[in-house]
Amino acid sequence: MDNKDLIINWYPGHMTKAMRSMKEDIRLVDLIIELVDARAPVSSENPDIAALCNGKKRILILNKADLADESVTTLWSSYYKSRGVDVIVTDSRKSNDKKQIEDAVKKAFAEKRERDKKRGILNRPLRIMIAGIPNVGKSTLINTLAKKSAAKTGDKPGVTKGKQWIKVMGGVELLDTPGVLWPKFDDPSVGIKLALIGSINDNIIELSELACKGIEYLVNNYPCAVGGCYGINESCAPYEVLAGIASARNLLKTGAEPDLDRAAKLFLSDLRAAKIGRISFERPPYEQA
């Protein structure tokens, strides 16, 4: 993805504190479940969290799969499994995903339960840390597993602020953690992809520029998706396409001038909600063009 002229870095002070807390809490847990966004699995996998695992068992969840290109998500699942990663593909809002997560947790804990049993330790709570970047669906997943509104949820990054233990299936406790990014994106395209999927606060981004990056990507990788959604000609410069969206949706300023800012917000909202189609922003390395 072309990253020219749009550099995104966002690392508020509370994220430094959150990472420090996670480093302290990692010793309290037996398993880490990390959620990544199925639309951009590599970009949404926090390298700092991977470093924290330090030998701990880990389950990787490709969440929000209902928003991603299904064929590409299948490739990602195969890719991770071929590398020995325990991976689950989910839409955390669906209850039928709950069983496959519970089964994976039971499998991960089977060895530890047997070891505890031999040592005469019975009914010891098993603890899991739920980790991931902002707005990846951690709280929604926890609420699904707990069958109640145990964690705050929202459609904006940073809703989960503090640390909380939540009891779920028999003898298992979940530690929810705030969504954290890492201090600097070595590859600027990572920041663009995270912004497109909604994991970076829109308030720090020039949305018209971000929308143009998204339009450019879709035109090159999902031709006719933008044109079909808005009934416009997409075979022109991204800013002209954005202006076409504004005109098609009657988002106009005084004098009938296209309102690019409002058009950008509409486009990004539609993109993130899969109204333009199910879009993936990354493919496994052996599938990259």
CSV table of C-alpha atoms in Angstrom, one decimal:
chain,number,residue,atom,x,y,z
A,1,MET,CA,0.0,0.0,0.0
A,2,ASP,CA,1.4,3.4,-1.0
A,3,ASN,CA,2.1,5.5,2.1
A,4,LYS,CA,3.3,8.7,0.4
A,5,ASP,CA,2.5,11.9,2.2
A,6,LEU,CA,0.5,10.2,5.0
A,7,ILE,CA,2.5,9.3,8.1
A,8,ILE,CA,0.5,8.1,11.1
A,9,ASN,CA,2.0,7.6,14.6
A,10,TRP,CA,-0.1,7.5,17.7
A,11,TYR,CA,1.1,6.4,21.1
A,12,PRO,CA,-0.7,8.3,24.0
A,13,GLY,CA,0.8,8.2,27.5
A,14,HIS,CA,-1.8,5.8,28.8
A,15,MET,CA,-0.5,3.1,26.4
A,16,THR,CA,2.9,3.3,28.0
A,17,LYS,CA,1.3,2.7,31.3
A,18,ALA,CA,-0.9,-0.1,29.9
A,19,MET,CA,2.1,-2.0,28.5
A,20,ARG,CA,4.0,-1.7,31.8
A,21,SER,CA,0.9,-3.2,33.6
A,22,MET,CA,0.7,-6.0,31.0
A,23,LYS,CA,4.4,-6.9,31.6
A,24,GLU,CA,3.6,-7.2,35.4
A,25,ASP,CA,0.4,-9.2,34.8
A,26,ILE,CA,1.8,-11.7,32.4
A,27,ARG,CA,3.2,-13.8,35.3
A,28,LEU,CA,-0.4,-14.2,36.6
A,29,VAL,CA,-1.8,-15.9,33.6
A,30,ASP,CA,-1.5,-19.4,32.0
A,31,LEU,CA,-2.6,-18.5,28.5
A,32,ILE,CA,-2.7,-15.5,26.2
A,33,ILE,CA,-5.5,-15.0,23.7
A,34,GLU,CA,-4.5,-12.3,21.2
A,35,LEU,CA,-7.1,-10.8,18.9
A,36,VAL,CA,-6.1,-9.4,15.5
A,37,ASP,CA,-8.2,-7.9,12.8
A,38,ALA,CA,-8.9,-10.5,10.0
A,39,ARG,CA,-8.7,-7.6,7.5
A,40,ALA,CA,-5.1,-6.9,8.4
A,41,PRO,CA,-3.7,-9.7,10.6
A,42,VAL,CA,0.0,-8.7,10.4
A,43,SER,CA,-0.5,-5.0,10.9
A,44,SER,CA,-2.9,-5.5,13.8
A,45,GLU,CA,-0.6,-8.0,15.6
A,46,ASN,CA,1.3,-6.0,18.3
A,47,PRO,CA,4.9,-7.1,18.3
A,48,ASP,CA,5.3,-6.0,21.9
A,49,ILE,CA,2.6,-8.5,22.9
A,50,ALA,CA,4.4,-11.3,21.1
A,51,ALA,CA,7.5,-10.4,23.0
A,52,LEU,CA,5.5,-10.6,26.3
A,53,CYS,CA,4.4,-14.2,25.7
A,54,ASN,CA,7.8,-15.5,26.6
A,55,GLY,CA,7.0,-19.1,26.3
A,56,LYS,CA,3.3,-18.8,27.4
A,57,LYS,CA,0.7,-20.7,25.4
A,58,ARG,CA,-1.0,-18.4,22.9
A,59,ILE,CA,-4.2,-18.6,20.8
A,60,LEU,CA,-4.5,-16.2,17.9
A,61,ILE,CA,-8.0,-15.1,16.9
A,62,LEU,CA,-8.7,-13.6,13.5
A,63,ASN,CA,-11.6,-11.5,14.6
A,64,LYS,CA,-14.1,-9.4,12.5
A,65,ALA,CA,-13.9,-12.1,9.8
A,66,ASP,CA,-17.4,-11.1,8.7
A,67,LEU,CA,-15.9,-7.8,7.4
A,68,ALA,CA,-12.9,-9.4,5.6
A,69,ASP,CA,-12.6,-11.0,2.3
A,70,GLU,CA,-13.6,-14.6,3.1
A,71,SER,CA,-11.2,-16.2,0.6
A,72,VAL,CA,-8.3,-14.2,1.9
A,73,THR,CA,-9.1,-15.1,5.6
A,74,THR,CA,-9.1,-18.8,4.6
A,75,LEU,CA,-5.6,-18.3,3.3
A,76,TRP,CA,-4.5,-16.6,6.5
A,77,SER,CA,-5.9,-19.4,8.6
A,78,SER,CA,-4.0,-22.0,6.6
A,79,TYR,CA,-0.9,-19.8,6.7
A,80,TYR,CA,-0.8,-19.6,10.5
A,81,LYS,CA,-1.7,-23.2,11.0
A,82,SER,CA,1.1,-24.3,8.7
A,83,ARG,CA,3.4,-22.4,11.1
A,84,GLY,CA,2.1,-24.2,14.2
A,85,VAL,CA,0.0,-21.3,15.5
A,86,ASP,CA,-3.3,-22.1,17.2
A,87,VAL,CA,-5.6,-19.9,15.2
A,88,ILE,CA,-9.4,-19.4,15.3
A,89,VAL,CA,-11.4,-17.3,12.8
A,90,THR,CA,-14.4,-15.5,14.4
A,91,ASP,CA,-17.0,-12.8,14.4
A,92,SER,CA,-17.0,-12.2,18.1
A,93,ARG,CA,-20.6,-11.1,18.0
A,94,LYS,CA,-21.9,-14.5,17.0
A,95,SER,CA,-22.5,-17.0,19.8
A,96,ASN,CA,-21.7,-20.0,17.7
A,97,ASP,CA,-18.0,-18.9,17.8
A,98,LYS,CA,-18.1,-19.3,21.5
A,99,LYS,CA,-17.8,-23.1,21.4
A,100,GLN,CA,-14.7,-23.2,19.2
A,101,ILE,CA,-13.0,-20.7,21.5
A,102,GLU,CA,-13.9,-22.7,24.6
A,103,ASP,CA,-12.7,-25.9,23.0
A,104,ALA,CA,-9.4,-24.3,22.1
A,105,VAL,CA,-9.0,-23.1,25.7
A,106,LYS,CA,-9.8,-26.5,27.1
A,107,LYS,CA,-7.2,-28.1,24.8
A,108,ALA,CA,-4.6,-25.5,25.7
A,109,PHE,CA,-5.2,-26.1,29.4
A,110,ALA,CA,-5.5,-29.9,29.3
A,111,GLU,CA,-1.8,-30.5,29.9
A,112,LYS,CA,-1.7,-28.0,32.8
A,113,ARG,CA,-4.8,-29.5,34.5
A,114,GLU,CA,-3.3,-33.0,34.3
A,115,ARG,CA,0.0,-31.7,35.8
A,116,ASP,CA,-1.9,-29.9,38.6
A,117,LYS,CA,-3.9,-33.1,39.3
A,118,LYS,CA,-0.7,-35.2,39.7
A,119,ARG,CA,0.5,-32.6,42.2
A,120,GLY,CA,-2.8,-32.8,44.1
A,121,ILE,CA,-3.9,-29.3,43.0
A,122,LEU,CA,-7.6,-29.3,42.2
A,123,ASN,CA,-10.0,-26.6,41.0
A,124,ARG,CA,-7.3,-24.0,40.7
A,125,PRO,CA,-8.6,-21.1,38.6
A,126,LEU,CA,-7.0,-20.9,35.1
A,127,ARG,CA,-6.3,-17.4,34.0
A,128,ILE,CA,-6.2,-16.0,30.5
A,129,MET,CA,-5.0,-12.6,29.3
A,130,ILE,CA,-7.1,-11.1,26.5
A,131,ALA,CA,-4.8,-8.8,24.4
A,132,GLY,CA,-4.9,-6.9,21.2
A,133,ILE,CA,-4.8,-3.4,19.6
A,134,PRO,CA,-7.6,-0.8,20.1
A,135,ASN,CA,-11.0,-1.6,18.6
A,136,VAL,CA,-10.2,-5.2,17.6
A,137,GLY,CA,-13.2,-6.6,19.6
A,138,LYS,CA,-11.7,-7.8,22.9
A,139,SER,CA,-14.6,-6.6,25.0
A,140,THR,CA,-17.2,-7.9,22.7
A,141,LEU,CA,-15.5,-11.3,22.8
A,142,ILE,CA,-15.4,-11.3,26.6
A,143,ASN,CA,-19.1,-10.5,26.8
A,144,THR,CA,-19.9,-13.4,24.5
A,145,LEU,CA,-17.9,-15.8,26.6
A,146,ALA,CA,-19.3,-14.4,29.8
A,147,LYS,CA,-22.9,-14.4,28.5
A,148,LYS,CA,-23.3,-10.9,29.9
A,149,SER,CA,-22.1,-7.3,29.5
A,150,ALA,CA,-19.0,-7.8,31.7
A,151,ALA,CA,-16.7,-5.5,29.7
A,152,LYS,CA,-17.4,-2.0,28.2
A,153,THR,CA,-17.7,-2.1,24.5
A,154,GLY,CA,-17.6,0.6,21.8
A,155,ASP,CA,-16.8,1.3,18.2
A,156,LYS,CA,-14.0,3.7,19.0
A,157,PRO,CA,-10.4,2.9,20.1
A,158,GLY,CA,-9.7,3.1,23.8
A,159,VAL,CA,-13.1,2.3,25.3
A,160,THR,CA,-11.5,-0.3,27.8
A,161,LYS,CA,-9.5,1.8,30.2
A,162,GLY,CA,-8.6,-0.3,33.2
A,163,LYS,CA,-7.8,-3.9,34.3
A,164,GLN,CA,-10.5,-6.3,35.2
A,165,TRP,CA,-10.8,-10.1,35.9
A,166,ILE,CA,-13.9,-11.7,34.6
A,167,LYS,CA,-15.2,-15.2,35.4
A,168,VAL,CA,-16.3,-17.2,32.4
A,169,MET,CA,-16.6,-21.0,31.7
A,170,GLY,CA,-15.9,-23.3,34.6
A,171,GLY,CA,-12.8,-22.3,36.6
A,172,VAL,CA,-11.5,-19.9,34.0
A,173,GLU,CA,-10.9,-16.2,34.6
A,174,LEU,CA,-10.2,-13.6,31.9
A,175,LEU,CA,-8.0,-10.6,32.3
A,176,ASP,CA,-9.2,-7.9,30.0
A,177,THR,CA,-6.6,-5.3,29.0
A,178,PRO,CA,-6.7,-1.9,27.3
A,179,GLY,CA,-6.0,-1.9,23.6
A,180,VAL,CA,-2.4,-0.8,23.0
A,181,LEU,CA,-0.4,0.1,19.9
A,182,TRP,CA,3.4,0.3,19.8
A,183,PRO,CA,5.5,3.4,19.9
A,184,LYS,CA,6.4,3.6,16.2
A,185,PHE,CA,5.3,2.0,13.0
A,186,ASP,CA,8.5,1.1,11.1
A,187,ASP,CA,6.5,0.7,8.0
A,188,PRO,CA,4.2,3.7,7.5
A,189,SER,CA,1.7,1.5,5.5
A,190,VAL,CA,0.9,-0.3,8.8
A,191,GLY,CA,-0.4,2.9,10.3
A,192,ILE,CA,-2.5,3.6,7.2
A,193,LYS,CA,-4.1,0.1,7.3
A,194,LEU,CA,-4.8,0.4,11.1
A,195,ALA,CA,-6.4,3.7,10.4
A,196,LEU,CA,-8.5,2.3,7.6
A,197,ILE,CA,-9.9,-0.5,9.9
A,198,GLY,CA,-10.6,2.0,12.7
A,199,SER,CA,-7.9,1.1,15.2
A,200,ILE,CA,-6.5,4.6,15.3
A,201,ASN,CA,-8.4,7.6,16.5
A,202,ASP,CA,-9.8,9.5,13.5
A,203,ASN,CA,-9.3,12.8,15.4
A,204,ILE,CA,-5.5,12.8,14.7
A,205,ILE,CA,-5.8,11.9,11.0
A,206,GLU,CA,-6.5,14.0,7.8
A,207,LEU,CA,-9.5,11.9,6.8
A,208,SER,CA,-9.7,13.0,3.2
A,209,GLU,CA,-6.1,11.8,2.7
A,210,LEU,CA,-6.9,8.6,4.5
A,211,ALA,CA,-10.0,8.1,2.4
A,212,CYS,CA,-8.0,8.6,-0.8
A,213,LYS,CA,-5.6,5.9,0.3
A,214,GLY,CA,-8.5,3.6,0.9
A,215,ILE,CA,-10.1,4.4,-2.5
A,216,GLU,CA,-6.8,3.9,-4.3
A,217,TYR,CA,-6.4,0.4,-2.6
A,218,LEU,CA,-9.9,-0.6,-3.5
A,219,VAL,CA,-9.7,0.5,-7.1
A,220,ASN,CA,-6.4,-1.5,-7.5
A,221,ASN,CA,-7.5,-4.6,-5.5
A,222,TYR,CA,-11.3,-4.7,-5.6
A,223,PRO,CA,-12.2,-3.0,-8.9
A,224,CYS,CA,-15.8,-1.9,-9.3
A,225,ALA,CA,-16.4,-2.0,-5.5
A,226,VAL,CA,-16.4,1.8,-5.0
A,227,GLY,CA,-18.1,2.5,-8.3
A,228,GLY,CA,-20.7,-0.1,-7.7
A,229,CYS,CA,-21.5,1.1,-4.2
A,230,TYR,CA,-21.8,4.8,-5.0
A,231,GLY,CA,-22.8,4.6,-8.7
A,232,ILE,CA,-19.9,6.7,-9.8
A,233,ASN,CA,-16.9,6.5,-12.2
A,234,GLU,CA,-13.9,5.2,-10.2
A,235,SER,CA,-11.4,5.3,-13.1
A,236,CYS,CA,-10.0,8.7,-12.1
A,237,ALA,CA,-7.8,10.2,-9.4
A,238,PRO,CA,-8.7,9.3,-5.8
A,239,TYR,CA,-9.7,12.9,-4.9
A,240,GLU,CA,-11.9,13.0,-8.0
A,241,VAL,CA,-13.5,9.7,-6.9
A,242,LEU,CA,-14.0,11.2,-3.4
A,243,ALA,CA,-15.6,14.3,-5.0
A,244,GLY,CA,-17.9,11.9,-6.9
A,245,ILE,CA,-19.0,10.2,-3.7
A,246,ALA,CA,-19.8,13.6,-2.3
A,247,SER,CA,-21.9,14.5,-5.3
A,248,ALA,CA,-23.6,11.1,-5.4
A,249,ARG,CA,-24.6,11.4,-1.8
A,250,ASN,CA,-25.5,15.1,-2.0
A,251,LEU,CA,-22.7,16.1,0.4
A,252,LEU,CA,-22.2,19.6,-0.9
A,253,LYS,CA,-21.0,22.9,0.4
A,254,THR,CA,-22.4,26.3,-0.5
A,255,GLY,CA,-22.3,26.7,-4.3
A,256,ALA,CA,-22.7,23.0,-4.9
A,257,GLU,CA,-19.0,22.3,-4.2
A,258,PRO,CA,-18.4,18.7,-3.0
A,259,ASP,CA,-17.7,18.4,0.7
A,260,LEU,CA,-14.7,16.2,0.7
A,261,ASP,CA,-14.5,16.0,4.5
A,262,ARG,CA,-18.0,14.7,4.9
A,263,ALA,CA,-17.5,12.4,1.9
A,264,ALA,CA,-14.4,11.0,3.5
A,265,LYS,CA,-16.2,10.3,6.8
A,266,LEU,CA,-19.0,8.5,4.9
A,267,PHE,CA,-16.6,6.4,2.8
A,268,LEU,CA,-14.5,5.4,5.8
A,269,SER,CA,-17.7,4.5,7.8
A,270,ASP,CA,-19.0,2.4,4.8
A,271,LEU,CA,-15.6,0.8,4.4
A,272,ARG,CA,-15.3,-0.3,8.0
A,273,ALA,CA,-18.9,-1.6,8.1
A,274,ALA,CA,-18.3,-3.6,4.9
A,275,LYS,CA,-21.0,-1.7,3.0
A,276,ILE,CA,-18.7,-1.4,0.1
A,277,GLY,CA,-17.9,-5.1,0.3
A,278,ARG,CA,-15.8,-7.5,2.4
A,279,ILE,CA,-12.3,-6.1,2.1
A,280,SER,CA,-8.9,-7.5,3.2
A,281,PHE,CA,-5.9,-5.2,3.3
A,282,GLU,CA,-3.2,-7.9,3.6
A,283,ARG,CA,-2.6,-11.3,2.1
A,284,PRO,CA,-0.2,-14.0,3.4
A,285,PRO,CA,3.4,-13.5,2.2
A,286,TYR,CA,3.2,-16.3,-0.4
A,287,GLU,CA,0.0,-14.7,-1.8
A,288,GLN,CA,1.3,-11.2,-2.1
A,289,ALA,CA,1.3,-9.8,-5.6
